[in-house]
Amino acid sequence: MAQRKQVKVTAEPGRQELFIVREFDAPRELVFEAFTNPKYMVDWLGPKNLKMTIDHYHAKSGGSYRYIHTDENGNGYAFSGVIHEIAAPERAIQTFEFEGLPEKGHVSLDTALFDVLPGNRTKLTIQSVFRSVADRDGMVMSGMEGGLTEGFERLDDILAQQKK
Amino acid sequence: MAQRKQVKVTAEPGRQELFIVREFDAPRELVFEAFTNPKYMVDWLGPKNLKMTIDHYHAKSGGSYRYIHTDENGNGYAFSGVIHEIAAPERAIQTFEFEGLPEKGHVSLDTALFDVLPGNRTKLTIQSVFRSVADRDGMVMSGMEGGLTEGFERLDDILAQQKK
């Protein structure tokens, strides 16, 4: 198997945003579709050891979503938000909240941008803007990067299947 | 007429957020209802010289909205977003985008918090978080404060009517 690509997470100290950058060996339309369509999402989003179940997912501008990640012991972790814009194949903007936090209202605004790279490849840049630096730091400390790494590797595999 | 209350806008240099604080001489439930129900919104939201028309407004968690402000010359300014959460009577979280900008995607995440003050009064705090400092500065420079001042004075009048 070819060497896996790295995900790059940037969180500048004292700022209330972070950036996630990852490249994919697939055309932008494919990456966008696999990234935004819940049909594919259930098979790649999140760490490998969690099973994703969709409560509802209206993947369109003005839509909303809620899904649950469940671990081997049956513990569920729910996430929900609203979709401000899905502008295929270049931009998706939505809110995101982990329902398991002790207090509600710790929401982020997540913008995913899809850029064309030479050789039918795609660069994904996700910006997450938080309500506070503490919220941003909490997300970085949550093990986010490991989940992203595993999720994007599963997404690689789905894209490789799609290209066949 | 009693002296009008001041709206306080805070935008710390170099940050990608701003805060709007305003007090109202009405109980929290009333302020929350007049602030989040489009039936009242059309009569107070925005500068006095603009007429507000609602394209659609689903004022609930998971909902979306779009409205147009029209000036005396018939020029329309459209705003839209999605509603992450309406948690009466204390919190409302939504996205916001002015459709008239030259480029799409300049969205903010707006959180309105309603706190009880002594004497059946209410403190409204709105936090707007932007995708960049430049987006934040653009909003501050747009004449926002004048529109807020006029809008909140109209909201005062609606609340005074409601209390009767």
mmCIF file of N, CA, C and O in Angstrom, chain A residues 14-17 62-64 80-85 91 93 95-97 104-105 107-109 111 113 127 129-133, chain B residues 14-17 62-64 80-85 91 93 95-97 104-105 107-109 111 113 127 129-133:
data_model
loop_
_atom_site.group_PDB
_atom_site.id
_atom_site.type_symbol
_atom_site.label_atom_id
_atom_site.label_comp_id
_atom_site.label_asym_id
_atom_site.label_seq_id
_atom_site.Cartn_x
_atom_site.Cartn_y
_atom_site.Cartn_z
ATOM 1 N N GLY A 14 -3.824 31.353 21.035
ATOM 2 C CA GLY A 14 -4.598 32.550 21.346
ATOM 3 C C GLY A 14 -5.677 32.896 20.343
ATOM 4 O O GLY A 14 -6.407 33.863 20.536
ATOM 5 N N ARG A 15 -5.791 32.122 19.260
ATOM 6 C CA ARG A 15 -6.827 32.425 18.275
ATOM 7 C C ARG A 15 -8.004 31.462 18.438
ATOM 8 O O ARG A 15 -7.867 30.380 18.991
ATOM 9 N N GLN A 16 -9.188 31.881 17.941
ATOM 10 C CA GLN A 16 -10.388 31.068 18.132
ATOM 11 C C GLN A 16 -10.754 30.301 16.855
ATOM 12 O O GLN A 16 -11.931 30.094 16.561
ATOM 13 N N GLU A 17 -9.729 29.893 16.114
ATOM 14 C CA GLU A 17 -9.961 29.117 14.902
ATOM 15 C C GLU A 17 -8.876 28.073 14.758
ATOM 16 O O GLU A 17 -7.806 28.159 15.375
ATOM 17 N N GLY A 62 -29.433 25.159 4.045
ATOM 18 C CA GLY A 62 -30.639 25.302 4.850
ATOM 19 C C GLY A 62 -31.035 24.017 5.572
ATOM 20 O O GLY A 62 -32.023 23.997 6.293
ATOM 21 N N GLY A 63 -30.259 22.959 5.403
ATOM 22 C CA GLY A 63 -30.570 21.687 6.044
ATOM 23 C C GLY A 63 -29.987 21.570 7.438
ATOM 24 O O GLY A 63 -29.358 22.493 7.953
ATOM 25 N N SER A 64 -30.205 20.425 8.060
ATOM 26 C CA SER A 64 -29.650 20.175 9.388
ATOM 27 C C SER A 64 -29.245 18.707 9.466
ATOM 28 O O SER A 64 -29.626 17.900 8.604
ATOM 29 N N SER A 80 -24.391 17.439 16.191
ATOM 30 C CA SER A 80 -25.462 18.008 15.378
ATOM 31 C C SER A 80 -25.150 19.427 14.946
ATOM 32 O O SER A 80 -24.265 20.086 15.502
ATOM 33 N N GLY A 81 -25.877 19.876 13.946
ATOM 34 C CA GLY A 81 -25.677 21.229 13.442
ATOM 35 C C GLY A 81 -26.603 21.531 12.289
ATOM 36 O O GLY A 81 -27.494 20.737 11.957
ATOM 37 N N VAL A 82 -26.397 22.716 11.714
ATOM 38 C CA VAL A 82 -27.174 23.161 10.562
ATOM 39 C C VAL A 82 -26.230 23.473 9.417
ATOM 40 O O VAL A 82 -25.070 23.828 9.628
ATOM 41 N N ILE A 83 -26.750 23.333 8.217
ATOM 42 C CA ILE A 83 -25.928 23.494 7.015
ATOM 43 C C ILE A 83 -26.249 24.833 6.369
ATOM 44 O O ILE A 83 -27.335 25.034 5.805
ATOM 45 N N HIS A 84 -25.306 25.752 6.481
ATOM 46 C CA HIS A 84 -25.515 27.095 5.925
ATOM 47 C C HIS A 84 -25.509 27.050 4.407
ATOM 48 O O HIS A 84 -26.346 27.674 3.751
ATOM 49 N N GLU A 85 -24.531 26.347 3.848
ATOM 50 C CA GLU A 85 -24.420 26.317 2.390
ATOM 51 C C GLU A 85 -23.684 25.059 1.930
ATOM 52 O O GLU A 85 -22.674 24.675 2.497
ATOM 53 N N ARG A 91 -17.421 24.396 -1.913
ATOM 54 C CA ARG A 91 -17.538 24.955 -0.561
ATOM 55 C C ARG A 91 -18.723 24.360 0.190
ATOM 56 O O ARG A 91 -19.802 24.184 -0.379
ATOM 57 N N ILE A 93 -20.458 24.948 4.199
ATOM 58 C CA ILE A 93 -20.363 25.702 5.457
ATOM 59 C C ILE A 93 -21.462 25.220 6.396
ATOM 60 O O ILE A 93 -22.630 25.191 6.020
ATOM 61 N N THR A 95 -22.623 24.479 10.895
ATOM 62 C CA THR A 95 -22.306 24.559 12.317
ATOM 63 C C THR A 95 -22.101 23.143 12.842
ATOM 64 O O THR A 95 -22.520 22.158 12.217
ATOM 65 N N PHE A 96 -21.477 23.060 14.021
ATOM 66 C CA PHE A 96 -21.117 21.753 14.581
ATOM 67 C C PHE A 96 -21.132 21.868 16.100
ATOM 68 O O PHE A 96 -20.579 22.810 16.670
ATOM 69 N N GLU A 97 -21.790 20.913 16.743
ATOM 70 C CA GLU A 97 -21.792 20.892 18.214
ATOM 71 C C GLU A 97 -21.731 19.449 18.695
ATOM 72 O O GLU A 97 -22.465 18.585 18.194
ATOM 73 N N LYS A 104 -24.470 23.376 26.955
ATOM 74 C CA LYS A 104 -24.818 23.555 25.546
ATOM 75 C C LYS A 104 -24.321 24.915 25.035
ATOM 76 O O LYS A 104 -23.961 25.792 25.798
ATOM 77 N N GLY A 105 -24.282 25.040 23.702
ATOM 78 C CA GLY A 105 -23.953 26.335 23.101
ATOM 79 C C GLY A 105 -22.515 26.494 22.642
ATOM 80 O O GLY A 105 -22.143 27.540 22.124
ATOM 81 N N VAL A 107 -20.594 25.915 20.071
ATOM 82 C CA VAL A 107 -20.789 25.609 18.659
ATOM 83 C C VAL A 107 -19.592 26.137 17.869
ATOM 84 O O VAL A 107 -18.976 27.128 18.251
ATOM 85 N N SER A 108 -19.254 25.443 16.774
ATOM 86 C CA SER A 108 -18.267 26.001 15.843
ATOM 87 C C SER A 108 -18.897 26.190 14.473
ATOM 88 O O SER A 108 -19.923 25.579 14.146
ATOM 89 N N LEU A 109 -18.287 27.082 13.692
ATOM 90 C CA LEU A 109 -18.687 27.329 12.309
ATOM 91 C C LEU A 109 -17.596 26.740 11.429
ATOM 92 O O LEU A 109 -16.453 27.200 11.465
ATOM 93 N N THR A 111 -16.058 25.629 7.774
ATOM 94 C CA THR A 111 -16.074 25.866 6.333
ATOM 95 C C THR A 111 -15.094 24.917 5.668
ATOM 96 O O THR A 111 -13.908 24.917 6.000
ATOM 97 N N LEU A 113 -13.323 23.920 2.160
ATOM 98 C CA LEU A 113 -13.036 24.417 0.810
ATOM 99 C C LEU A 113 -12.298 23.336 0.040
ATOM 100 O O LEU A 113 -11.374 22.702 0.576
ATOM 101 N N GLN A 127 -11.776 25.152 7.809
ATOM 102 C CA GLN A 127 -11.578 26.144 8.869
ATOM 103 C C GLN A 127 -12.700 25.964 9.897
ATOM 104 O O GLN A 127 -13.875 25.965 9.530
ATOM 105 N N VAL A 129 -14.180 27.817 13.190
ATOM 106 C CA VAL A 129 -14.143 29.029 14.006
ATOM 107 C C VAL A 129 -14.988 28.768 15.244
ATOM 108 O O VAL A 129 -16.133 28.316 15.138
ATOM 109 N N PHE A 130 -14.421 29.055 16.417
ATOM 110 C CA PHE A 130 -15.072 28.731 17.681
ATOM 111 C C PHE A 130 -15.524 29.996 18.404
ATOM 112 O O PHE A 130 -15.058 31.088 18.118
ATOM 113 N N ARG A 131 -16.397 29.807 19.393
ATOM 114 C CA ARG A 131 -16.890 30.947 20.160
ATOM 115 C C ARG A 131 -15.841 31.451 21.139
ATOM 116 O O ARG A 131 -15.984 32.547 21.691
ATOM 117 N N SER A 132 -14.794 30.682 21.387
ATOM 118 C CA SER A 132 -13.741 31.137 22.298
ATOM 119 C C SER A 132 -12.466 30.354 22.001
ATOM 120 O O SER A 132 -12.505 29.285 21.379
ATOM 121 N N VAL A 133 -11.345 30.891 22.477
ATOM 122 C CA VAL A 133 -10.067 30.183 22.377
ATOM 123 C C VAL A 133 -10.156 28.879 23.183
ATOM 124 O O VAL A 133 -9.649 27.836 22.756
ATOM 125 N N GLY B 14 -7.800 43.115 16.077
ATOM 126 C CA GLY B 14 -7.121 41.872 15.723
ATOM 127 C C GLY B 14 -7.877 40.606 16.036
ATOM 128 O O GLY B 14 -7.393 39.508 15.757
ATOM 129 N N ARG B 15 -9.077 40.720 16.621
ATOM 130 C CA ARG B 15 -9.847 39.511 16.914
ATOM 131 C C ARG B 15 -10.942 39.320 15.865
ATOM 132 O O ARG B 15 -11.348 40.259 15.199
ATOM 133 N N GLN B 16 -11.442 38.081 15.743
ATOM 134 C CA GLN B 16 -12.435 37.789 14.718
ATOM 135 C C GLN B 16 -13.836 37.669 15.318
ATOM 136 O O GLN B 16 -14.655 36.894 14.836
ATOM 137 N N GLU B 17 -14.100 38.471 16.352
ATOM 138 C CA GLU B 17 -15.425 38.465 16.975
ATOM 139 C C GLU B 17 -15.793 39.880 17.389
ATOM 140 O O GLU B 17 -14.928 40.749 17.522
ATOM 141 N N GLY B 62 -32.634 24.072 13.882
ATOM 142 C CA GLY B 62 -32.615 23.343 12.622
ATOM 143 C C GLY B 62 -33.305 24.071 11.478
ATOM 144 O O GLY B 62 -33.353 23.567 10.366
ATOM 145 N N GLY B 63 -33.835 25.258 11.761
ATOM 146 C CA GLY B 63 -34.537 26.029 10.732
ATOM 147 C C GLY B 63 -33.604 26.905 9.907
ATOM 148 O O GLY B 63 -32.389 26.914 10.101
ATOM 149 N N SER B 64 -34.182 27.635 8.980
ATOM 150 C CA SER B 64 -33.401 28.564 8.170
ATOM 151 C C SER B 64 -34.236 29.815 7.927
ATOM 152 O O SER B 64 -35.440 29.826 8.181
ATOM 153 N N SER B 80 -29.351 35.950 4.896
ATOM 154 C CA SER B 80 -29.853 34.598 5.112
ATOM 155 C C SER B 80 -28.934 33.794 6.021
ATOM 156 O O SER B 80 -27.778 34.170 6.246
ATOM 157 N N GLY B 81 -29.479 32.697 6.519
ATOM 158 C CA GLY B 81 -28.698 31.854 7.407
ATOM 159 C C GLY B 81 -29.502 30.664 7.890
ATOM 160 O O GLY B 81 -30.637 30.435 7.457
ATOM 161 N N VAL B 82 -28.885 29.919 8.790
ATOM 162 C CA VAL B 82 -29.534 28.754 9.394
ATOM 163 C C VAL B 82 -29.516 28.909 10.913
ATOM 164 O O VAL B 82 -28.649 29.577 11.473
ATOM 165 N N ILE B 83 -30.505 28.294 11.546
ATOM 166 C CA ILE B 83 -30.692 28.461 12.988
ATOM 167 C C ILE B 83 -30.220 27.197 13.695
ATOM 168 O O ILE B 83 -30.857 26.144 13.600
ATOM 169 N N HIS B 84 -29.092 27.307 14.361
ATOM 170 C CA HIS B 84 -28.520 26.152 15.052
ATOM 171 C C HIS B 84 -29.378 25.773 16.256
ATOM 172 O O HIS B 84 -29.654 24.606 16.496
ATOM 173 N N GLU B 85 -29.774 26.764 17.032
ATOM 174 C CA GLU B 85 -30.539 26.479 18.243
ATOM 175 C C GLU B 85 -31.377 27.684 18.663
ATOM 176 O O GLU B 85 -30.886 28.820 18.668
ATOM 177 N N ARG B 91 -31.223 31.556 24.950
ATOM 178 C CA ARG B 91 -30.132 31.489 23.975
ATOM 179 C C ARG B 91 -30.667 31.229 22.573
ATOM 180 O O ARG B 91 -31.563 30.399 22.385
ATOM 181 N N ILE B 93 -28.797 30.695 18.604
ATOM 182 C CA ILE B 93 -27.534 30.617 17.858
ATOM 183 C C ILE B 93 -27.838 30.401 16.383
ATOM 184 O O ILE B 93 -28.591 29.480 16.042
ATOM 185 N N THR B 95 -26.423 31.256 11.975
ATOM 186 C CA THR B 95 -25.463 31.827 11.038
ATOM 187 C C THR B 95 -26.109 33.022 10.341
ATOM 188 O O THR B 95 -27.340 33.183 10.356
ATOM 189 N N PHE B 96 -25.252 33.838 9.731
ATOM 190 C CA PHE B 96 -25.719 35.092 9.125
ATOM 191 C C PHE B 96 -24.817 35.424 7.956
ATOM 192 O O PHE B 96 -23.594 35.372 8.072
ATOM 193 N N GLU B 97 -25.436 35.737 6.813
ATOM 194 C CA GLU B 97 -24.650 36.157 5.647
ATOM 195 C C GLU B 97 -25.396 37.243 4.904
ATOM 196 O O GLU B 97 -26.597 37.128 4.657
ATOM 197 N N LYS B 104 -19.253 35.023 -2.072
ATOM 198 C CA LYS B 104 -20.049 34.283 -1.086
ATOM 199 C C LYS B 104 -19.148 33.636 -0.022
ATOM 200 O O LYS B 104 -17.945 33.539 -0.198
ATOM 201 N N GLY B 105 -19.766 33.185 1.063
ATOM 202 C CA GLY B 105 -19.021 32.439 2.077
ATOM 203 C C GLY B 105 -18.548 33.265 3.266
ATOM 204 O O GLY B 105 -17.921 32.722 4.170
ATOM 205 N N VAL B 107 -19.518 34.304 6.206
ATOM 206 C CA VAL B 107 -20.601 33.972 7.131
ATOM 207 C C VAL B 107 -20.143 34.282 8.560
ATOM 208 O O VAL B 107 -18.952 34.173 8.863
ATOM 209 N N SER B 108 -21.084 34.656 9.415
ATOM 210 C CA SER B 108 -20.755 34.756 10.847
ATOM 211 C C SER B 108 -21.648 33.804 11.640
ATOM 212 O O SER B 108 -22.707 33.368 11.177
ATOM 213 N N LEU B 109 -21.165 33.467 12.838
ATOM 214 C CA LEU B 109 -21.913 32.642 13.789
ATOM 215 C C LEU B 109 -22.340 33.570 14.923
ATOM 216 O O LEU B 109 -21.498 34.107 15.645
ATOM 217 N N THR B 111 -24.456 34.384 18.351
ATOM 218 C CA THR B 111 -25.079 33.826 19.553
ATOM 219 C C THR B 111 -25.699 34.966 20.356
ATOM 220 O O THR B 111 -24.999 35.902 20.738
ATOM 221 N N LEU B 113 -27.560 35.920 23.826
ATOM 222 C CA LEU B 113 -27.826 35.439 25.184
ATOM 223 C C LEU B 113 -28.699 36.459 25.907
ATOM 224 O O LEU B 113 -28.461 37.668 25.813
ATOM 225 N N GLN B 127 -22.925 37.785 20.538
ATOM 226 C CA GLN B 127 -21.551 37.566 20.073
ATOM 227 C C GLN B 127 -21.598 37.159 18.601
ATOM 228 O O GLN B 127 -22.313 36.220 18.242
ATOM 229 N N VAL B 129 -19.113 35.807 15.680
ATOM 230 C CA VAL B 129 -17.786 35.273 15.380
ATOM 231 C C VAL B 129 -17.664 35.168 13.868
ATOM 232 O O VAL B 129 -18.549 34.605 13.209
ATOM 233 N N PHE B 130 -16.569 35.698 13.327
ATOM 234 C CA PHE B 130 -16.399 35.788 11.881
ATOM 235 C C PHE B 130 -15.296 34.859 11.406
ATOM 236 O O PHE B 130 -14.463 34.407 12.186
ATOM 237 N N ARG B 131 -15.268 34.613 10.096
ATOM 238 C CA ARG B 131 -14.239 33.747 9.524
ATOM 239 C C ARG B 131 -12.890 34.450 9.451
ATOM 240 O O ARG B 131 -11.870 33.809 9.256
ATOM 241 N N SER B 132 -12.860 35.760 9.609
ATOM 242 C CA SER B 132 -11.584 36.484 9.600
ATOM 243 C C SER B 132 -11.753 37.818 10.310
ATOM 244 O O SER B 132 -12.875 38.306 10.490
ATOM 245 N N VAL B 133 -10.627 38.402 10.702
ATOM 246 C CA VAL B 133 -10.642 39.742 11.282
ATOM 247 C C VAL B 133 -11.173 40.739 10.246
ATOM 248 O O VAL B 133 -11.934 41.657 10.577
#
